[in-house]
PDB file of C-alpha atoms and ligand atoms in Angstrom:
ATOM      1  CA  UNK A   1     256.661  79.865  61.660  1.00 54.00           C
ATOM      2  CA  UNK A   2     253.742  77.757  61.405  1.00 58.00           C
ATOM      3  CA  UNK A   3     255.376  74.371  59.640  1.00 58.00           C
ATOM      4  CA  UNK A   4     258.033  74.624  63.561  1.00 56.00           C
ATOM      5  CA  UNK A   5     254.586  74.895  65.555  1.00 54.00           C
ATOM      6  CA  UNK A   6     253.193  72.041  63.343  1.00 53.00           C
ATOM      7  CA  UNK A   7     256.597  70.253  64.291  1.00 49.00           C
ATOM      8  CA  UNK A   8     256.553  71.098  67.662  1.00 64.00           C
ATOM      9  CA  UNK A   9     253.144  69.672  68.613  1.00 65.00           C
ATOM     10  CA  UNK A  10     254.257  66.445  67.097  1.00 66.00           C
ATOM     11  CA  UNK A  11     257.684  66.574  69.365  1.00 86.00           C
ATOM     12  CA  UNK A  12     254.568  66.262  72.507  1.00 95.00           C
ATOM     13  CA  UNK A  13     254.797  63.448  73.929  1.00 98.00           C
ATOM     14  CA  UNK A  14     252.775  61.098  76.916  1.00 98.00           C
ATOM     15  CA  UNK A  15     254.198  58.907  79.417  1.00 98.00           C
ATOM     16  CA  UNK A  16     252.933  56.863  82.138  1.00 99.00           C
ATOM     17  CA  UNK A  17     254.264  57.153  85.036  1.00 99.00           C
ATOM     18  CA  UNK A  18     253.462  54.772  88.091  1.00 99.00           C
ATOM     19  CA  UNK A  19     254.502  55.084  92.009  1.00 99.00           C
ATOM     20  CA  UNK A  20     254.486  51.018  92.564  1.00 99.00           C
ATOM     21  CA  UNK A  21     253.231  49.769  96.099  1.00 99.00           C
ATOM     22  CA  UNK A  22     256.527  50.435  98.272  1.00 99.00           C
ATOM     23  CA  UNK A  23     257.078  53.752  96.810  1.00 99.00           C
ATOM     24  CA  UNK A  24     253.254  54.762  98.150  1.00 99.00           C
ATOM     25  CA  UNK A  25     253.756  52.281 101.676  1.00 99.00           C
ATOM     26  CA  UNK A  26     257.216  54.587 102.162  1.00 99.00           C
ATOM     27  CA  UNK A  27     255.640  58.020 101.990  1.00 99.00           C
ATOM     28  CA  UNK A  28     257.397  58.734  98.534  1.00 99.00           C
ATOM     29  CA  UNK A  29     254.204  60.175  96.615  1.00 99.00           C
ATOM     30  CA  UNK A  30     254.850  63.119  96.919  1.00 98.00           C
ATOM     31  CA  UNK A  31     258.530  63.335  96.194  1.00 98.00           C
ATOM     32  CA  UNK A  32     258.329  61.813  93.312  1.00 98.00           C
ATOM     33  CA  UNK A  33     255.432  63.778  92.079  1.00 98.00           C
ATOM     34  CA  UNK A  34     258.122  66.547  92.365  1.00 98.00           C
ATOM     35  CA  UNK A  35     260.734  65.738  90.341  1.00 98.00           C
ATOM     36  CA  UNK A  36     258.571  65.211  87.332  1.00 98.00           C
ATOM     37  CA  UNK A  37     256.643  68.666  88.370  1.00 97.00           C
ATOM     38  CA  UNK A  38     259.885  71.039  88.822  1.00 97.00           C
ATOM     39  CA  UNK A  39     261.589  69.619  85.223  1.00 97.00           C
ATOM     40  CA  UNK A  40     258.563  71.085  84.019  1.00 97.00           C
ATOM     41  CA  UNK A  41     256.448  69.019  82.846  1.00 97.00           C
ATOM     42  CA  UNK A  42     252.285  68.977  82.399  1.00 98.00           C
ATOM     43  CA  UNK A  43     250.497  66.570  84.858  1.00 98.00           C
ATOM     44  CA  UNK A  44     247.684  65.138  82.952  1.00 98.00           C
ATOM     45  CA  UNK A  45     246.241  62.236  84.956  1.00 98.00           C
ATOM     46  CA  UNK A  46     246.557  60.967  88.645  1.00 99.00           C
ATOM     47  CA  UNK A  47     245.180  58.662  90.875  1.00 98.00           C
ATOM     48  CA  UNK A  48     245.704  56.160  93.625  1.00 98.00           C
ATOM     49  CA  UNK A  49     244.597  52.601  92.411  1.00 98.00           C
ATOM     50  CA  UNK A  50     244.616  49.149  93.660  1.00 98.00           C
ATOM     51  CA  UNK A  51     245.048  47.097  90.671  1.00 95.00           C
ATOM     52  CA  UNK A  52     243.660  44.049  89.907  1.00 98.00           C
ATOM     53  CA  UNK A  53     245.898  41.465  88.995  1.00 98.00           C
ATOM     54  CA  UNK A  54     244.980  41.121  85.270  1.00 98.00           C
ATOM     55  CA  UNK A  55     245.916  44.828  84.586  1.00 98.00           C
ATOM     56  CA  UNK A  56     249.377  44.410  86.061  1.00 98.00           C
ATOM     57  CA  UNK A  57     249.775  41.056  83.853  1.00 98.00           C
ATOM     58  CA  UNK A  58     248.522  43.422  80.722  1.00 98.00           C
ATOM     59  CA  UNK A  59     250.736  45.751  81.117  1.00 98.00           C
ATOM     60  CA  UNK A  60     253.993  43.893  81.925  1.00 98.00           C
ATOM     61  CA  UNK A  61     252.905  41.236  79.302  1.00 98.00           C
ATOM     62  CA  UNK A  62     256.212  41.586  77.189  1.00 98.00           C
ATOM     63  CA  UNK A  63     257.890  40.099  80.511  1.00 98.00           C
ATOM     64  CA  UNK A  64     255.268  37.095  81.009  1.00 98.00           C
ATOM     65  CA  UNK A  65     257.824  34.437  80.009  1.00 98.00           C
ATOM     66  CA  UNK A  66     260.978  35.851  82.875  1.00 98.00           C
ATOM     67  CA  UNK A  67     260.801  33.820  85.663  1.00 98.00           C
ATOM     68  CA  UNK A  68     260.448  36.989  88.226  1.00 98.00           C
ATOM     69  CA  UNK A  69     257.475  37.674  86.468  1.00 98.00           C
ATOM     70  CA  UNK A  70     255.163  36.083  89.357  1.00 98.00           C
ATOM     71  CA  UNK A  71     257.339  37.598  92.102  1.00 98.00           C
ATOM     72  CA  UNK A  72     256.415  41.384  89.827  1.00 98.00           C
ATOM     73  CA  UNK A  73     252.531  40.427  89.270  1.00 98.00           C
ATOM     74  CA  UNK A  74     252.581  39.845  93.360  1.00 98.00           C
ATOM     75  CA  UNK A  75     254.680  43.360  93.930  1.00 98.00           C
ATOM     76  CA  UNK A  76     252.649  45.463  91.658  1.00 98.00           C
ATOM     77  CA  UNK A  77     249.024  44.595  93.491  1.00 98.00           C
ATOM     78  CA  UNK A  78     250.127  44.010  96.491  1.00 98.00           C
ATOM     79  CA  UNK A  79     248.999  47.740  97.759  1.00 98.00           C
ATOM     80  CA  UNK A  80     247.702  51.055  96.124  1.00 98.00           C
ATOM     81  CA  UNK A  81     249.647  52.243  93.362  1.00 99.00           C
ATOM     82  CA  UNK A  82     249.361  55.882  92.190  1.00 99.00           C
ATOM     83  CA  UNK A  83     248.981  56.409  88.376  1.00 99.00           C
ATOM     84  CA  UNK A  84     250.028  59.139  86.154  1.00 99.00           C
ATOM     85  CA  UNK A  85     249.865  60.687  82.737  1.00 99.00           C
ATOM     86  CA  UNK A  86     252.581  63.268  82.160  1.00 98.00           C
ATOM     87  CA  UNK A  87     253.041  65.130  78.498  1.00 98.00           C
ATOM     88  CA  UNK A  88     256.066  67.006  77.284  1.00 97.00           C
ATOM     89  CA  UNK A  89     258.648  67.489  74.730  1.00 96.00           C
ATOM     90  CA  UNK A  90     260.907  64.518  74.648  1.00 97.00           C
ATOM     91  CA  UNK A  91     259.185  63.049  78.220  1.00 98.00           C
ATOM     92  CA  UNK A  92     259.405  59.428  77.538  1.00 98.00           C
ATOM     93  CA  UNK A  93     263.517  59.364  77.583  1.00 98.00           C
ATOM     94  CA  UNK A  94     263.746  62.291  80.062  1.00 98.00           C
ATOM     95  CA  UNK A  95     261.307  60.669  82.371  1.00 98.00           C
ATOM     96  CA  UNK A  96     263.833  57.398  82.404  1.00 98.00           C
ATOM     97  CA  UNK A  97     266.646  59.435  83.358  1.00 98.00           C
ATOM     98  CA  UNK A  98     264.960  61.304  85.699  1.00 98.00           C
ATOM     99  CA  UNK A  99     264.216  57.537  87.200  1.00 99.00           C
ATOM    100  CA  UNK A 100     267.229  55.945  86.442  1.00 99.00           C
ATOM    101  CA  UNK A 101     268.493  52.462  85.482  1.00 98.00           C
ATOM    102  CA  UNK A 102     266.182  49.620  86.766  1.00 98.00           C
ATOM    103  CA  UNK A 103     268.062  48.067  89.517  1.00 98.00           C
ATOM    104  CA  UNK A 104     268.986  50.912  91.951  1.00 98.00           C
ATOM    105  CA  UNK A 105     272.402  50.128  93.155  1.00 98.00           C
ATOM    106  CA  UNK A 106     273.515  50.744  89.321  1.00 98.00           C
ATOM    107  CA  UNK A 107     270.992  53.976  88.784  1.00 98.00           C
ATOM    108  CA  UNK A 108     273.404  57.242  89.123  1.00 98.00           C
ATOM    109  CA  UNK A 109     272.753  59.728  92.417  1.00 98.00           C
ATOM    110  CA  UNK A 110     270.280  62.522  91.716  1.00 98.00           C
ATOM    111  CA  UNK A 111     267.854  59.627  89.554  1.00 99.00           C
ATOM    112  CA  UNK A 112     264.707  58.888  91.964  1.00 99.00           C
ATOM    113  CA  UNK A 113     265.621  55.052  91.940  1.00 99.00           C
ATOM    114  CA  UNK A 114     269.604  56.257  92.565  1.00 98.00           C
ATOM    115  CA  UNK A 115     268.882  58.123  95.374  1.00 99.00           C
ATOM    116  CA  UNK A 116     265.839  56.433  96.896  1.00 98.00           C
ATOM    117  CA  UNK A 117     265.652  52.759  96.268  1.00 98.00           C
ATOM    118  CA  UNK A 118     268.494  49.889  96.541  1.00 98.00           C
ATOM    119  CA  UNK A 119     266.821  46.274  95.013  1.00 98.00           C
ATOM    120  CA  UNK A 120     265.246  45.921  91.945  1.00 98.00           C
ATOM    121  CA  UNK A 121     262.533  44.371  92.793  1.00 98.00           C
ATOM    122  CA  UNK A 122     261.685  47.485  95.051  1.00 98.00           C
ATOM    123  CA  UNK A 123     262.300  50.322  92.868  1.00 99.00           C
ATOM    124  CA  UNK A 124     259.311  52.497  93.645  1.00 99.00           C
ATOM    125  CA  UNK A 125     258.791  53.987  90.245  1.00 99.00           C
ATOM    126  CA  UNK A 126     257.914  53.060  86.721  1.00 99.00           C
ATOM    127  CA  UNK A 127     258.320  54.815  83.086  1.00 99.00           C
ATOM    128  CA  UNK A 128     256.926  53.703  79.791  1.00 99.00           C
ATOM    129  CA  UNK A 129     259.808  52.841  77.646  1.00 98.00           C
ATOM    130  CA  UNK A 130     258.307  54.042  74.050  1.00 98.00           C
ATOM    131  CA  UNK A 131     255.774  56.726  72.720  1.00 98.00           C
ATOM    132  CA  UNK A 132     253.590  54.061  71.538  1.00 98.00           C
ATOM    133  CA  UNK A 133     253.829  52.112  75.200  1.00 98.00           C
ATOM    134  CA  UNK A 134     252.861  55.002  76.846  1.00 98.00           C
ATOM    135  CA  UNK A 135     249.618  55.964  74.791  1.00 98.00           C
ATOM    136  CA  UNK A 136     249.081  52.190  75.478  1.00 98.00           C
ATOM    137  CA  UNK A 137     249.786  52.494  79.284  1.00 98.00           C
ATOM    138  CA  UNK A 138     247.972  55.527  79.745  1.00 98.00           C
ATOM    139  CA  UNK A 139     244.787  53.928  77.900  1.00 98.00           C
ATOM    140  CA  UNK A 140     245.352  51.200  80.876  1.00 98.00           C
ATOM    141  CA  UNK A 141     245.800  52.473  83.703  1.00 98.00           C
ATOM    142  CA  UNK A 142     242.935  55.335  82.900  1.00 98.00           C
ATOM    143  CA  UNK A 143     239.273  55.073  82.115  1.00 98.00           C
ATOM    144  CA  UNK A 144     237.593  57.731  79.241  1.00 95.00           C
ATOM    145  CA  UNK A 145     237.681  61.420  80.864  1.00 96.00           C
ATOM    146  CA  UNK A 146     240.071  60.897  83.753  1.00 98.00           C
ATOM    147  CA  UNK A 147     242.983  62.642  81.733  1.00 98.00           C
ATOM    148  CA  UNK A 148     242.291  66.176  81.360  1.00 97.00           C
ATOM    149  CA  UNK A 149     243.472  68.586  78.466  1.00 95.00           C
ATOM    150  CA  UNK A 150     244.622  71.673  80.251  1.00 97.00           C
ATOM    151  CA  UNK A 151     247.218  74.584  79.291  1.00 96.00           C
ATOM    152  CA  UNK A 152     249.114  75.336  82.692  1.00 95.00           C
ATOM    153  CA  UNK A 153     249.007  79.236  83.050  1.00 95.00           C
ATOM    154  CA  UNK A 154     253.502  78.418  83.331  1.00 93.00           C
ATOM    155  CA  UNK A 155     253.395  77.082  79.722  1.00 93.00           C
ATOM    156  CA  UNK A 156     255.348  80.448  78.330  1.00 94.00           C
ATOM    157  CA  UNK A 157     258.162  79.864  80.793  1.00 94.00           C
ATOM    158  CA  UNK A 158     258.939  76.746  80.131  1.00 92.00           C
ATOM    159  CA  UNK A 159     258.768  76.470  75.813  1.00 89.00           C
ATOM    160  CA  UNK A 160     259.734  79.237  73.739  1.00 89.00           C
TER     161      UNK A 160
HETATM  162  N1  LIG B   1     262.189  43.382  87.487  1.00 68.36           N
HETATM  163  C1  LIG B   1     262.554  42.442  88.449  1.00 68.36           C
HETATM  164  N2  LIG B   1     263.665  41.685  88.238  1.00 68.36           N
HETATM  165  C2  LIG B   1     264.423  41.805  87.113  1.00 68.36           C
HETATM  166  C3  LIG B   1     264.047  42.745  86.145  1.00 68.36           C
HETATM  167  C4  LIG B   1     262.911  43.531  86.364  1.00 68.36           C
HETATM  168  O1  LIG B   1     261.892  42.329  89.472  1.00 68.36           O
HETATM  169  O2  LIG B   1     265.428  41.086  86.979  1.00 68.36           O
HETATM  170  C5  LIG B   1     260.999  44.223  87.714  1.00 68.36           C
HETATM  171  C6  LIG B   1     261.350  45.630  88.179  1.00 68.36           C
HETATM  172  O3  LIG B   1     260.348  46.060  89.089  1.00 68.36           O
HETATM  173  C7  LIG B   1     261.290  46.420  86.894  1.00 68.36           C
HETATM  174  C8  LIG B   1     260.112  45.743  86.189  1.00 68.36           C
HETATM  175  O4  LIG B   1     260.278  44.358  86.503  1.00 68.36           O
HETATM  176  O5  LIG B   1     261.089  47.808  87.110  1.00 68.36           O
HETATM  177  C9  LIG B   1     260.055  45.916  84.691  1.00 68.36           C
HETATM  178  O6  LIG B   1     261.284  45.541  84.131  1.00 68.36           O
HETATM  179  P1  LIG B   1     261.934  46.425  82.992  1.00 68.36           P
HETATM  180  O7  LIG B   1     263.115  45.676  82.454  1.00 68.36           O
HETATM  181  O8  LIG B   1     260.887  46.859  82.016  1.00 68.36           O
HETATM  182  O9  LIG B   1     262.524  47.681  83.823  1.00 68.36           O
HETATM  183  P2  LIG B   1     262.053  49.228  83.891  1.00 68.36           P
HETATM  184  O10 LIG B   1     261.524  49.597  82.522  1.00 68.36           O
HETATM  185  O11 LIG B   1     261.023  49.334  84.982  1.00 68.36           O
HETATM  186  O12 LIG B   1     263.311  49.980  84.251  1.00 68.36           O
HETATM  187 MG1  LIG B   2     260.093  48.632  81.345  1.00 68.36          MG
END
């Protein structure tokens, strides 16, 4: 019993999760707040954040050298974004295909990008990709103390 719990705090992951400047301008907070919510999974951090321009180049700095990067620097902080932290058992995949493949026409109908965006370079919604690039977002996006520790009162309906 205790060496599965040991192994099952470890399967815990976080994930940050970002609605990008047209998802907030087209009233799609909330919405996408939702999906994440009803899989059932803990919401850890949020906030609505204009970001300066040298966070957005941090954290898309694997993607400096493509030539849209400009174009995606000038998308990102070009109106409030709203930042998340999100924890759960296998999030950081789940979360991606709850979001669905980066350019919308190819993401599949019941993903938030397949059923709510068309053009890549509007796709409302971000995921980190990795475990390790979403501690690293997370520690971003969000100062010391705005990501609380809570147990949701749910927790025993949604893990065994
Ligand atoms: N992007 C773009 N043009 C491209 C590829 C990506 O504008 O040809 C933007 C798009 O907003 C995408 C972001 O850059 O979401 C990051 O690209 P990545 O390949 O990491 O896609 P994601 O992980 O967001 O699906
Ligand atoms: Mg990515």
């Amino acid at each position: 019993f205790l060496p599965r719990l040991v192994a099952s705090m470890e399967d815990v992951e976080e994930t940050y999760i970002m609605v990008k400047p047209d998802g907030v301008q087209r009233g799609l907070v909330g919405e996408i707040i939702s999906r994440f919510e009803k899989k059932g999974f803990k919401l850890t951090g949020l906030k609505l954040f204009q970001c300066p321009k040298e966070v957005a180049e941090e954290h898309y700095k694997d993607l400096r050298s493509k030539p849209f990067f400009p174009k995606l620097i000038d998308y990102i902080t070009s109106g409030p974004v709203v930042c998340m932290a999100w924890e759960g058992v296998g999030i950081v995949a789940s979360a991606r295909k709850l979001i669905g493949s980066t350019n919308p026409l190819q993401a599949e109908p019941g993903t938030i990008r397949g059923d709510l965006a068309v053009q890549t370079g509007r796709n409302i919604v971000h995921g980190s990709d990795s475990p390790e690039n979403g501690k690293r977002e997370i520690a971003l996006w969000f100062k010391e103390g705005e990501v609380c520790e809570w147990t949701p009162a749910l927790a025993p309906w949604l893990r065994e």
